[in-house]
PDB file of C-alpha atoms and ligand atoms in Angstrom:
ATOM      1  CA  MET A   6       0.000  -0.035  -0.047  1.00  0.00           C
ATOM      2  CA  ALA A   7       2.831   2.336  -0.803  1.00  0.00           C
ATOM      3  CA  LEU A   8       1.421   3.830  -3.986  1.00  0.00           C
ATOM      4  CA  VAL A   9       1.069   7.572  -3.512  1.00  0.00           C
ATOM      5  CA  THR A  10       0.637  10.671  -5.659  1.00  0.00           C
ATOM      6  CA  LEU A  11       3.446  12.774  -6.951  1.00  0.00           C
ATOM      7  CA  LYS A  12       1.863  15.777  -5.242  1.00  0.00           C
ATOM      8  CA  GLN A  13       2.247  14.114  -1.833  1.00  0.00           C
ATOM      9  CA  LEU A  14       5.928  13.240  -2.430  1.00  0.00           C
ATOM     10  CA  VAL A  15       7.064  16.570  -3.855  1.00  0.00           C
ATOM     11  CA  ASN A  16       5.110  18.649  -1.338  1.00  0.00           C
ATOM     12  CA  ASP A  17       6.831  16.780   1.485  1.00  0.00           C
ATOM     13  CA  ALA A  18      10.207  17.237  -0.212  1.00  0.00           C
ATOM     14  CA  PHE A  19       9.666  20.948  -0.994  1.00  0.00           C
ATOM     15  CA  GLN A  20       8.867  21.532   2.670  1.00  0.00           C
ATOM     16  CA  GLY A  21      11.562  19.262   3.959  1.00  0.00           C
ATOM     17  CA  GLY A  22      14.380  20.706   1.865  1.00  0.00           C
ATOM     18  CA  TYR A  23      15.249  17.586  -0.212  1.00  0.00           C
ATOM     19  CA  ALA A  24      14.337  16.247  -3.666  1.00  0.00           C
ATOM     20  CA  VAL A  25      12.774  12.925  -4.742  1.00  0.00           C
ATOM     21  CA  GLY A  26      14.438  11.234  -7.655  1.00  0.00           C
ATOM     22  CA  SER A  27      12.372  10.241 -10.688  1.00  0.00           C
ATOM     23  CA  PHE A  28      13.950   7.251 -12.385  1.00  0.00           C
ATOM     24  CA  ASN A  29      12.957   6.082 -15.835  1.00  0.00           C
ATOM     25  CA  VAL A  30      11.820   2.444 -15.917  1.00  0.00           C
ATOM     26  CA  VAL A  31      12.559   0.846 -19.254  1.00  0.00           C
ATOM     27  CA  ASN A  32      12.621  -2.871 -18.280  1.00  0.00           C
ATOM     28  CA  MET A  33      12.657  -5.242 -15.305  1.00  0.00           C
ATOM     29  CA  GLU A  34      16.261  -4.408 -14.429  1.00  0.00           C
ATOM     30  CA  THR A  35      15.655  -0.700 -14.062  1.00  0.00           C
ATOM     31  CA  LEU A  36      12.416  -1.351 -12.129  1.00  0.00           C
ATOM     32  CA  GLN A  37      14.145  -3.772  -9.682  1.00  0.00           C
ATOM     33  CA  GLY A  38      17.335  -1.741  -9.312  1.00  0.00           C
ATOM     34  CA  ALA A  39      15.521   1.575  -8.631  1.00  0.00           C
ATOM     35  CA  LEU A  40      12.993   0.058  -6.196  1.00  0.00           C
ATOM     36  CA  GLN A  41      15.682  -1.892  -4.296  1.00  0.00           C
ATOM     37  CA  ALA A  42      17.669   1.289  -3.883  1.00  0.00           C
ATOM     38  CA  ALA A  43      14.588   3.100  -2.495  1.00  0.00           C
ATOM     39  CA  GLU A  44      13.746   0.328  -0.029  1.00  0.00           C
ATOM     40  CA  GLU A  45      17.305  -0.207   1.223  1.00  0.00           C
ATOM     41  CA  ASN A  46      17.762   3.554   1.704  1.00  0.00           C
ATOM     42  CA  LYS A  47      14.223   4.187   3.080  1.00  0.00           C
ATOM     43  CA  SER A  48      13.753   6.760   0.429  1.00  0.00           C
ATOM     44  CA  PRO A  49      10.600   7.823  -1.404  1.00  0.00           C
ATOM     45  CA  ILE A  50      10.850   7.324  -5.189  1.00  0.00           C
ATOM     46  CA  ILE A  51       9.146   8.171  -8.490  1.00  0.00           C
ATOM     47  CA  LEU A  52       9.064   5.401 -11.070  1.00  0.00           C
ATOM     48  CA  ALA A  53       8.661   7.083 -14.418  1.00  0.00           C
ATOM     49  CA  VAL A  54       7.719   5.773 -17.835  1.00  0.00           C
ATOM     50  CA  ALA A  55       8.624   8.141 -20.629  1.00  0.00           C
ATOM     51  CA  GLU A  56       6.414   8.324 -23.691  1.00  0.00           C
ATOM     52  CA  VAL A  57       9.511   8.023 -25.904  1.00  0.00           C
ATOM     53  CA  HIS A  58      10.410   4.797 -24.118  1.00  0.00           C
ATOM     54  CA  MET A  59       7.069   3.137 -24.802  1.00  0.00           C
ATOM     55  CA  GLY A  60       8.604   1.339 -27.811  1.00  0.00           C
ATOM     56  CA  LEU A  61      10.972  -0.427 -25.430  1.00  0.00           C
ATOM     57  CA  ILE A  62       8.225  -2.090 -23.345  1.00  0.00           C
ATOM     58  CA  ASP A  63       4.687  -3.254 -23.917  1.00  0.00           C
ATOM     59  CA  LEU A  64       2.941  -1.275 -21.253  1.00  0.00           C
ATOM     60  CA  GLU A  65      -0.367  -3.096 -21.521  1.00  0.00           C
ATOM     61  CA  GLN A  66       1.582  -6.047 -20.171  1.00  0.00           C
ATOM     62  CA  TYR A  67       4.130  -4.143 -18.094  1.00  0.00           C
ATOM     63  CA  ALA A  68       2.167  -1.341 -16.364  1.00  0.00           C
ATOM     64  CA  PRO A  69       0.402  -3.730 -13.987  1.00  0.00           C
ATOM     65  CA  ILE A  70       3.808  -5.057 -12.925  1.00  0.00           C
ATOM     66  CA  ILE A  71       5.099  -1.566 -12.155  1.00  0.00           C
ATOM     67  CA  LEU A  72       1.908  -0.701 -10.238  1.00  0.00           C
ATOM     68  CA  ARG A  73       2.010  -3.982  -8.312  1.00  0.00           C
ATOM     69  CA  ALA A  74       5.652  -3.413  -7.406  1.00  0.00           C
ATOM     70  CA  ALA A  75       4.784   0.081  -6.174  1.00  0.00           C
ATOM     71  CA  GLU A  76       1.895  -1.140  -4.057  1.00  0.00           C
ATOM     72  CA  ARG A  77       4.023  -3.871  -2.459  1.00  0.00           C
ATOM     73  CA  ALA A  78       6.984  -1.508  -1.746  1.00  0.00           C
ATOM     74  CA  SER A  79       7.952  -0.645   1.826  1.00  0.00           C
ATOM     75  CA  VAL A  80       8.462   3.041   0.836  1.00  0.00           C
ATOM     76  CA  PRO A  81       6.135   5.579  -0.815  1.00  0.00           C
ATOM     77  CA  VAL A  82       6.208   5.310  -4.639  1.00  0.00           C
ATOM     78  CA  ALA A  83       4.623   7.471  -7.264  1.00  0.00           C
ATOM     79  CA  VAL A  84       4.148   5.943 -10.753  1.00  0.00           C
ATOM     80  CA  HIS A  85       4.515   8.658 -13.320  1.00  0.00           C
ATOM     81  CA  LEU A  86       4.137   9.265 -17.062  1.00  0.00           C
ATOM     82  CA  ASP A  87       7.198  11.274 -18.155  1.00  0.00           C
ATOM     83  CA  HIS A  88       7.060  13.751 -21.086  1.00  0.00           C
ATOM     84  CA  GLY A  89       3.516  12.870 -22.228  1.00  0.00           C
ATOM     85  CA  GLN A  90       2.337  14.638 -25.339  1.00  0.00           C
ATOM     86  CA  ALA A  91      -0.229  12.385 -27.002  1.00  0.00           C
ATOM     87  CA  PHE A  92      -3.720  12.529 -25.439  1.00  0.00           C
ATOM     88  CA  SER A  93      -3.966   8.723 -25.683  1.00  0.00           C
ATOM     89  CA  SER A  94      -0.899   8.334 -23.409  1.00  0.00           C
ATOM     90  CA  PHE A  95      -2.633  10.281 -20.595  1.00  0.00           C
ATOM     91  CA  VAL A  96      -5.851   8.257 -20.894  1.00  0.00           C
ATOM     92  CA  LYS A  97      -3.923   4.990 -20.905  1.00  0.00           C
ATOM     93  CA  ALA A  98      -1.627   5.961 -18.012  1.00  0.00           C
ATOM     94  CA  LEU A  99      -4.569   7.014 -15.859  1.00  0.00           C
ATOM     95  CA  ARG A 100      -6.479   3.853 -16.703  1.00  0.00           C
ATOM     96  CA  TRP A 101      -3.491   1.726 -15.774  1.00  0.00           C
ATOM     97  CA  GLY A 102      -3.448   3.505 -12.400  1.00  0.00           C
ATOM     98  CA  PHE A 103      -0.488   5.845 -12.720  1.00  0.00           C
ATOM     99  CA  THR A 104      -0.641   8.401  -9.866  1.00  0.00           C
ATOM    100  CA  SER A 105       0.923  11.193 -11.847  1.00  0.00           C
ATOM    101  CA  VAL A 106       1.480  12.476 -15.389  1.00  0.00           C
ATOM    102  CA  MET A 107       3.674  15.045 -16.990  1.00  0.00           C
ATOM    103  CA  PHE A 108       2.325  17.096 -19.897  1.00  0.00           C
ATOM    104  CA  ASP A 109       5.204  18.454 -21.965  1.00  0.00           C
ATOM    105  CA  GLY A 110       4.036  21.504 -23.938  1.00  0.00           C
ATOM    106  CA  SER A 111       7.392  23.184 -23.585  1.00  0.00           C
ATOM    107  CA  THR A 112       7.871  23.623 -27.351  1.00  0.00           C
ATOM    108  CA  LEU A 113       4.493  25.273 -27.707  1.00  0.00           C
ATOM    109  CA  ALA A 114       3.734  28.965 -27.377  1.00  0.00           C
ATOM    110  CA  TYR A 115       2.684  30.014 -23.838  1.00  0.00           C
ATOM    111  CA  GLU A 116      -1.056  30.199 -24.537  1.00  0.00           C
ATOM    112  CA  GLU A 117      -1.249  26.824 -26.161  1.00  0.00           C
ATOM    113  CA  ASN A 118       0.945  25.181 -23.491  1.00  0.00           C
ATOM    114  CA  ALA A 119      -1.262  26.625 -20.696  1.00  0.00           C
ATOM    115  CA  ALA A 120      -4.549  25.657 -22.472  1.00  0.00           C
ATOM    116  CA  LYS A 121      -3.404  22.024 -23.064  1.00  0.00           C
ATOM    117  CA  THR A 122      -1.882  21.686 -19.596  1.00  0.00           C
ATOM    118  CA  LYS A 123      -5.212  22.872 -18.091  1.00  0.00           C
ATOM    119  CA  GLU A 124      -7.064  20.179 -20.070  1.00  0.00           C
ATOM    120  CA  ILE A 125      -4.716  17.484 -18.693  1.00  0.00           C
ATOM    121  CA  VAL A 126      -5.030  18.838 -15.130  1.00  0.00           C
ATOM    122  CA  ARG A 127      -8.801  18.562 -15.440  1.00  0.00           C
ATOM    123  CA  LEU A 128      -8.526  14.973 -16.630  1.00  0.00           C
ATOM    124  CA  ALA A 129      -5.904  13.759 -14.173  1.00  0.00           C
ATOM    125  CA  HIS A 130      -7.377  15.586 -11.074  1.00  0.00           C
ATOM    126  CA  THR A 131     -10.721  13.947 -11.811  1.00  0.00           C
ATOM    127  CA  VAL A 132      -9.150  10.600 -10.874  1.00  0.00           C
ATOM    128  CA  GLY A 133      -6.895  11.900  -8.121  1.00  0.00           C
ATOM    129  CA  ALA A 134      -3.661  11.900 -10.074  1.00  0.00           C
ATOM    130  CA  SER A 135      -1.081  14.700 -10.038  1.00  0.00           C
ATOM    131  CA  VAL A 136       0.181  16.780 -12.946  1.00  0.00           C
ATOM    132  CA  GLU A 137       3.612  18.164 -13.797  1.00  0.00           C
ATOM    133  CA  ALA A 138       4.032  20.559 -16.683  1.00  0.00           C
ATOM    134  CA  GLU A 139       6.986  22.336 -18.214  1.00  0.00           C
ATOM    135  CA  LEU A 140       7.437  26.030 -18.915  1.00  0.00           C
ATOM    136  CA  GLY A 141      10.520  27.224 -20.774  1.00  0.00           C
ATOM    137  CA  HIS A 142      12.261  24.433 -22.598  1.00  0.00           C
ATOM    138  CA  VAL A 143      14.900  22.005 -21.380  1.00  0.00           C
ATOM    139  CA  THR A 144      16.778  21.151 -24.620  1.00  0.00           C
ATOM    140  CA  GLY A 145      17.730  17.672 -25.809  1.00  0.00           C
ATOM    141  CA  GLY A 146      15.352  14.780 -26.233  1.00  0.00           C
ATOM    142  CA  GLU A 147      14.662  12.198 -23.567  1.00  0.00           C
ATOM    143  CA  GLY A 148      16.714   9.169 -24.642  1.00  0.00           C
ATOM    144  CA  ASP A 149      18.771  11.233 -27.093  1.00  0.00           C
ATOM    145  CA  PRO A 150      22.409  10.536 -26.315  1.00  0.00           C
ATOM    146  CA  SER A 151      23.989  13.405 -28.325  1.00  0.00           C
ATOM    147  CA  PRO A 152      25.679  16.036 -26.051  1.00  0.00           C
ATOM    148  CA  GLY A 153      24.036  19.443 -25.902  1.00  0.00           C
ATOM    149  CA  VAL A 154      24.225  22.810 -24.182  1.00  0.00           C
ATOM    150  CA  ALA A 155      21.539  24.939 -22.571  1.00  0.00           C
ATOM    151  CA  ASP A 156      19.924  27.787 -24.474  1.00  0.00           C
ATOM    152  CA  PRO A 157      19.329  30.799 -22.136  1.00  0.00           C
ATOM    153  CA  THR A 158      16.679  32.201 -24.485  1.00  0.00           C
ATOM    154  CA  LEU A 159      14.545  29.208 -23.578  1.00  0.00           C
ATOM    155  CA  PHE A 160      14.926  29.578 -19.820  1.00  0.00           C
ATOM    156  CA  THR A 161      11.746  29.817 -17.721  1.00  0.00           C
ATOM    157  CA  ASP A 162      10.485  33.333 -17.078  1.00  0.00           C
ATOM    158  CA  PRO A 163       9.560  33.744 -13.344  1.00  0.00           C
ATOM    159  CA  GLY A 164       6.555  35.988 -14.037  1.00  0.00           C
ATOM    160  CA  GLU A 165       5.180  33.618 -16.607  1.00  0.00           C
ATOM    161  CA  ALA A 166       5.717  30.694 -14.248  1.00  0.00           C
ATOM    162  CA  GLN A 167       3.555  32.437 -11.625  1.00  0.00           C
ATOM    163  CA  GLN A 168       0.788  33.095 -14.173  1.00  0.00           C
ATOM    164  CA  PHE A 169       1.068  29.513 -15.594  1.00  0.00           C
ATOM    165  CA  VAL A 170       0.676  27.870 -12.225  1.00  0.00           C
ATOM    166  CA  GLN A 171      -2.342  30.018 -11.367  1.00  0.00           C
ATOM    167  CA  GLU A 172      -4.015  29.423 -14.715  1.00  0.00           C
ATOM    168  CA  THR A 173      -3.436  25.704 -14.952  1.00  0.00           C
ATOM    169  CA  GLY A 174      -3.494  24.395 -11.371  1.00  0.00           C
ATOM    170  CA  VAL A 175      -0.458  22.109 -11.905  1.00  0.00           C
ATOM    171  CA  ASP A 176       1.020  20.318  -8.872  1.00  0.00           C
ATOM    172  CA  ALA A 177       4.641  20.665  -9.956  1.00  0.00           C
ATOM    173  CA  LEU A 178       6.453  22.651 -12.600  1.00  0.00           C
ATOM    174  CA  ALA A 179       9.540  21.639 -14.634  1.00  0.00           C
ATOM    175  CA  VAL A 180      11.739  24.596 -15.285  1.00  0.00           C
ATOM    176  CA  ALA A 181      14.647  25.451 -17.670  1.00  0.00           C
ATOM    177  CA  VAL A 182      17.455  27.020 -15.709  1.00  0.00           C
ATOM    178  CA  GLY A 183      20.599  25.629 -17.389  1.00  0.00           C
ATOM    179  CA  SER A 184      20.423  21.838 -17.529  1.00  0.00           C
ATOM    180  CA  VAL A 185      19.887  19.712 -20.672  1.00  0.00           C
ATOM    181  CA  HIS A 186      18.531  16.253 -21.365  1.00  0.00           C
ATOM    182  CA  GLY A 187      21.188  13.652 -22.037  1.00  0.00           C
ATOM    183  CA  ILE A 188      24.918  14.472 -21.819  1.00  0.00           C
ATOM    184  CA  TYR A 189      25.996  18.046 -21.253  1.00  0.00           C
ATOM    185  CA  LYS A 190      28.671  19.294 -23.700  1.00  0.00           C
ATOM    186  CA  GLY A 191      31.058  21.164 -21.393  1.00  0.00           C
ATOM    187  CA  THR A 192      30.087  22.219 -17.903  1.00  0.00           C
ATOM    188  CA  PRO A 193      26.524  23.239 -17.149  1.00  0.00           C
ATOM    189  CA  GLU A 194      25.884  26.367 -15.107  1.00  0.00           C
ATOM    190  CA  LEU A 195      22.557  26.680 -13.338  1.00  0.00           C
ATOM    191  CA  ASP A 196      20.894  30.100 -13.098  1.00  0.00           C
ATOM    192  CA  ILE A 197      20.213  29.872  -9.360  1.00  0.00           C
ATOM    193  CA  PRO A 198      18.901  33.430  -8.866  1.00  0.00           C
ATOM    194  CA  ARG A 199      16.303  32.777 -11.595  1.00  0.00           C
ATOM    195  CA  LEU A 200      15.365  29.495  -9.892  1.00  0.00           C
ATOM    196  CA  ALA A 201      14.873  31.229  -6.570  1.00  0.00           C
ATOM    197  CA  ARG A 202      12.644  33.857  -8.206  1.00  0.00           C
ATOM    198  CA  ILE A 203      10.545  31.182  -9.879  1.00  0.00           C
ATOM    199  CA  ARG A 204      10.124  29.400  -6.547  1.00  0.00           C
ATOM    200  CA  ASP A 205       9.030  32.613  -4.804  1.00  0.00           C
ATOM    201  CA  LEU A 206       6.492  33.442  -7.523  1.00  0.00           C
ATOM    202  CA  ALA A 207       5.226  30.019  -8.607  1.00  0.00           C
ATOM    203  CA  GLY A 208       4.724  28.612  -5.177  1.00  0.00           C
ATOM    204  CA  VAL A 209       4.707  24.944  -6.254  1.00  0.00           C
ATOM    205  CA  PRO A 210       7.494  22.353  -6.050  1.00  0.00           C
ATOM    206  CA  LEU A 211       9.850  22.627  -9.012  1.00  0.00           C
ATOM    207  CA  VAL A 212      11.307  19.919 -11.176  1.00  0.00           C
ATOM    208  CA  LEU A 213      14.806  19.642 -12.621  1.00  0.00           C
ATOM    209  CA  HIS A 214      15.177  17.636 -15.887  1.00  0.00           C
ATOM    210  CA  GLY A 215      18.573  16.792 -17.279  1.00  0.00           C
ATOM    211  CA  GLY A 216      20.860  16.439 -14.274  1.00  0.00           C
ATOM    212  CA  SER A 217      23.781  14.804 -16.072  1.00  0.00           C
ATOM    213  CA  GLY A 218      27.010  16.728 -15.676  1.00  0.00           C
ATOM    214  CA  LEU A 219      25.800  18.657 -12.617  1.00  0.00           C
ATOM    215  CA  SER A 220      28.017  18.587  -9.513  1.00  0.00           C
ATOM    216  CA  ASP A 221      26.769  17.515  -6.090  1.00  0.00           C
ATOM    217  CA  ASP A 222      26.940  21.161  -5.134  1.00  0.00           C
ATOM    218  CA  ASP A 223      24.807  22.194  -8.127  1.00  0.00           C
ATOM    219  CA  PHE A 224      22.144  19.713  -6.988  1.00  0.00           C
ATOM    220  CA  ARG A 225      22.271  20.983  -3.374  1.00  0.00           C
ATOM    221  CA  GLN A 226      21.901  24.612  -4.514  1.00  0.00           C
ATOM    222  CA  ALA A 227      18.994  23.678  -6.842  1.00  0.00           C
ATOM    223  CA  ILE A 228      17.252  21.840  -3.962  1.00  0.00           C
ATOM    224  CA  ALA A 229      17.850  24.774  -1.592  1.00  0.00           C
ATOM    225  CA  ASN A 230      16.056  26.981  -4.099  1.00  0.00           C
ATOM    226  CA  GLY A 231      12.904  25.046  -4.855  1.00  0.00           C
ATOM    227  CA  ILE A 232      13.761  21.854  -6.792  1.00  0.00           C
ATOM    228  CA  ALA A 233      11.831  18.962  -5.179  1.00  0.00           C
ATOM    229  CA  LYS A 234      11.959  16.398  -7.990  1.00  0.00           C
ATOM    230  CA  ILE A 235      14.931  15.490 -10.109  1.00  0.00           C
ATOM    231  CA  ASN A 236      14.723  13.296 -13.222  1.00  0.00           C
ATOM    232  CA  VAL A 237      17.429  10.732 -13.776  1.00  0.00           C
ATOM    233  CA  TYR A 238      17.968   8.464 -16.717  1.00  0.00           C
ATOM    234  CA  THR A 239      21.218   9.030 -18.532  1.00  0.00           C
ATOM    235  CA  ASP A 240      23.508   8.426 -15.550  1.00  0.00           C
ATOM    236  CA  MET A 241      21.613   5.196 -14.716  1.00  0.00           C
ATOM    237  CA  SER A 242      21.723   4.043 -18.290  1.00  0.00           C
ATOM    238  CA  GLN A 243      25.416   4.748 -18.576  1.00  0.00           C
ATOM    239  CA  ALA A 244      26.205   2.863 -15.317  1.00  0.00           C
ATOM    240  CA  ALA A 245      24.270  -0.138 -16.606  1.00  0.00           C
ATOM    241  CA  MET A 246      26.091  -0.042 -19.979  1.00  0.00           C
ATOM    242  CA  ALA A 247      29.490   0.142 -18.272  1.00  0.00           C
ATOM    243  CA  LYS A 248      28.622  -3.033 -16.377  1.00  0.00           C
ATOM    244  CA  ILE A 249      27.319  -4.765 -19.514  1.00  0.00           C
ATOM    245  CA  ARG A 250      30.584  -4.003 -21.344  1.00  0.00           C
ATOM    246  CA  THR A 251      32.489  -6.018 -18.703  1.00  0.00           C
ATOM    247  CA  ALA A 252      30.530  -9.173 -19.821  1.00  0.00           C
ATOM    248  CA  GLN A 253      32.972  -9.457 -22.764  1.00  0.00           C
ATOM    249  CA  THR A 254      35.635 -10.848 -20.482  1.00  0.00           C
ATOM    250  CA  LEU A 255      33.348 -13.434 -18.801  1.00  0.00           C
ATOM    251  CA  PRO A 256      33.457 -17.159 -19.713  1.00  0.00           C
ATOM    252  CA  ALA A 257      31.126 -18.190 -22.556  1.00  0.00           C
ATOM    253  CA  ASN A 258      29.061 -20.367 -20.222  1.00  0.00           C
ATOM    254  CA  THR A 259      28.155 -17.428 -17.936  1.00  0.00           C
ATOM    255  CA  ASP A 260      24.491 -17.633 -17.023  1.00  0.00           C
ATOM    256  CA  PHE A 261      22.420 -14.750 -18.511  1.00  0.00           C
ATOM    257  CA  GLY A 262      19.991 -14.472 -15.582  1.00  0.00           C
ATOM    258  CA  GLN A 263      22.879 -14.452 -13.017  1.00  0.00           C
ATOM    259  CA  PHE A 264      24.741 -11.771 -14.958  1.00  0.00           C
ATOM    260  CA  MET A 265      21.621  -9.558 -15.175  1.00  0.00           C
ATOM    261  CA  LEU A 266      21.376  -9.623 -11.366  1.00  0.00           C
ATOM    262  CA  THR A 267      24.760  -7.828 -11.337  1.00  0.00           C
ATOM    263  CA  VAL A 268      23.330  -5.282 -13.749  1.00  0.00           C
ATOM    264  CA  VAL A 269      20.406  -4.742 -11.315  1.00  0.00           C
ATOM    265  CA  GLU A 270      22.957  -4.278  -8.574  1.00  0.00           C
ATOM    266  CA  THR A 271      24.799  -1.648 -10.615  1.00  0.00           C
ATOM    267  CA  ILE A 272      21.597   0.242 -11.332  1.00  0.00           C
ATOM    268  CA  LYS A 273      20.735   0.016  -7.590  1.00  0.00           C
ATOM    269  CA  GLU A 274      23.998   1.599  -6.699  1.00  0.00           C
ATOM    270  CA  ALA A 275      23.686   4.366  -9.294  1.00  0.00           C
ATOM    271  CA  VAL A 276      20.157   5.183  -7.971  1.00  0.00           C
ATOM    272  CA  ALA A 277      21.257   5.080  -4.372  1.00  0.00           C
ATOM    273  CA  GLU A 278      24.065   7.503  -5.060  1.00  0.00           C
ATOM    274  CA  LYS A 279      21.556  10.001  -6.429  1.00  0.00           C
ATOM    275  CA  MET A 280      19.263   9.492  -3.411  1.00  0.00           C
ATOM    276  CA  ARG A 281      22.144  10.406  -1.080  1.00  0.00           C
ATOM    277  CA  ILE A 282      22.910  13.572  -3.114  1.00  0.00           C
ATOM    278  CA  PHE A 283      19.183  14.538  -3.270  1.00  0.00           C
ATOM    279  CA  GLY A 284      18.827  14.097   0.505  1.00  0.00           C
ATOM    280  CA  SER A 285      15.922  11.699   0.252  1.00  0.00           C
ATOM    281  CA  VAL A 286      17.614   8.871   2.222  1.00  0.00           C
ATOM    282  CA  GLY A 287      15.649   8.071   5.353  1.00  0.00           C
ATOM    283  CA  LYS A 288      12.705  10.262   4.309  1.00  0.00           C
ATOM    284  CA  ALA A 289      10.340   7.347   3.551  1.00  0.00           C
ATOM    285  CA  GLY A 290       8.748   7.467   7.000  1.00  0.00           C
TER     286      GLY A 290
HETATM  287 ZN1  LIG B  25      12.873  15.442 -19.137  1.00  0.00          ZN
END
């Protein structure tokens, strides 16, 4: 009975001065690794399924497994649709029982983003699920490995953020303040004064997408200034791939199932490391 809404998790984090990690689930290994890390570290967690990853797993078959795992977990778990754009994705996610959805209208003009976000809020809130939206645009595609840099002209405007939250009723807002999806080319620099201003005006927990390349101190500063949810995929994926590359040196009769347990372990460690940085360890109670 540990399935909870995103709103509950991020409001607690926002008030408690830590952030909850949102980890993209793309198969059984990522599900198991992420959940084991949460349970062993008594940390709340968000298990996210990105719309762009839907080709990797058959969610009609897989969504009930994720939900069941969340319900049975000893820590609070939100199950979240990441970067939803198609209306069908929202309807399906809510029917499956996801407790949260993100509508990504960040490439749309303000008016259209606000109007569509409002529609999704109405839909999701009807069944008690939470909604995250994005204002400003975090560049780089989810699952796109090519390195990128942040574009300051797409950063979130604090005044617009205030208006957007009031107009749409979103529970959490993803902001563009200097991070990018995937691998950062060079060293990212977060616009912390802008983030603080957004927090003061928007008044809802803020979300950081694209944390790869950020230092521990960057994360701490972001959390101290309103970030209560941080999305992680690239670092987890890269840790798993590094482990998988070591398989080349193993004997040919190595058991596949046994080896994959070591990949789960690697994912668990990568997730746990983020939980320590985000300050969510021990916050499950
Ligand atoms: Zn994202």
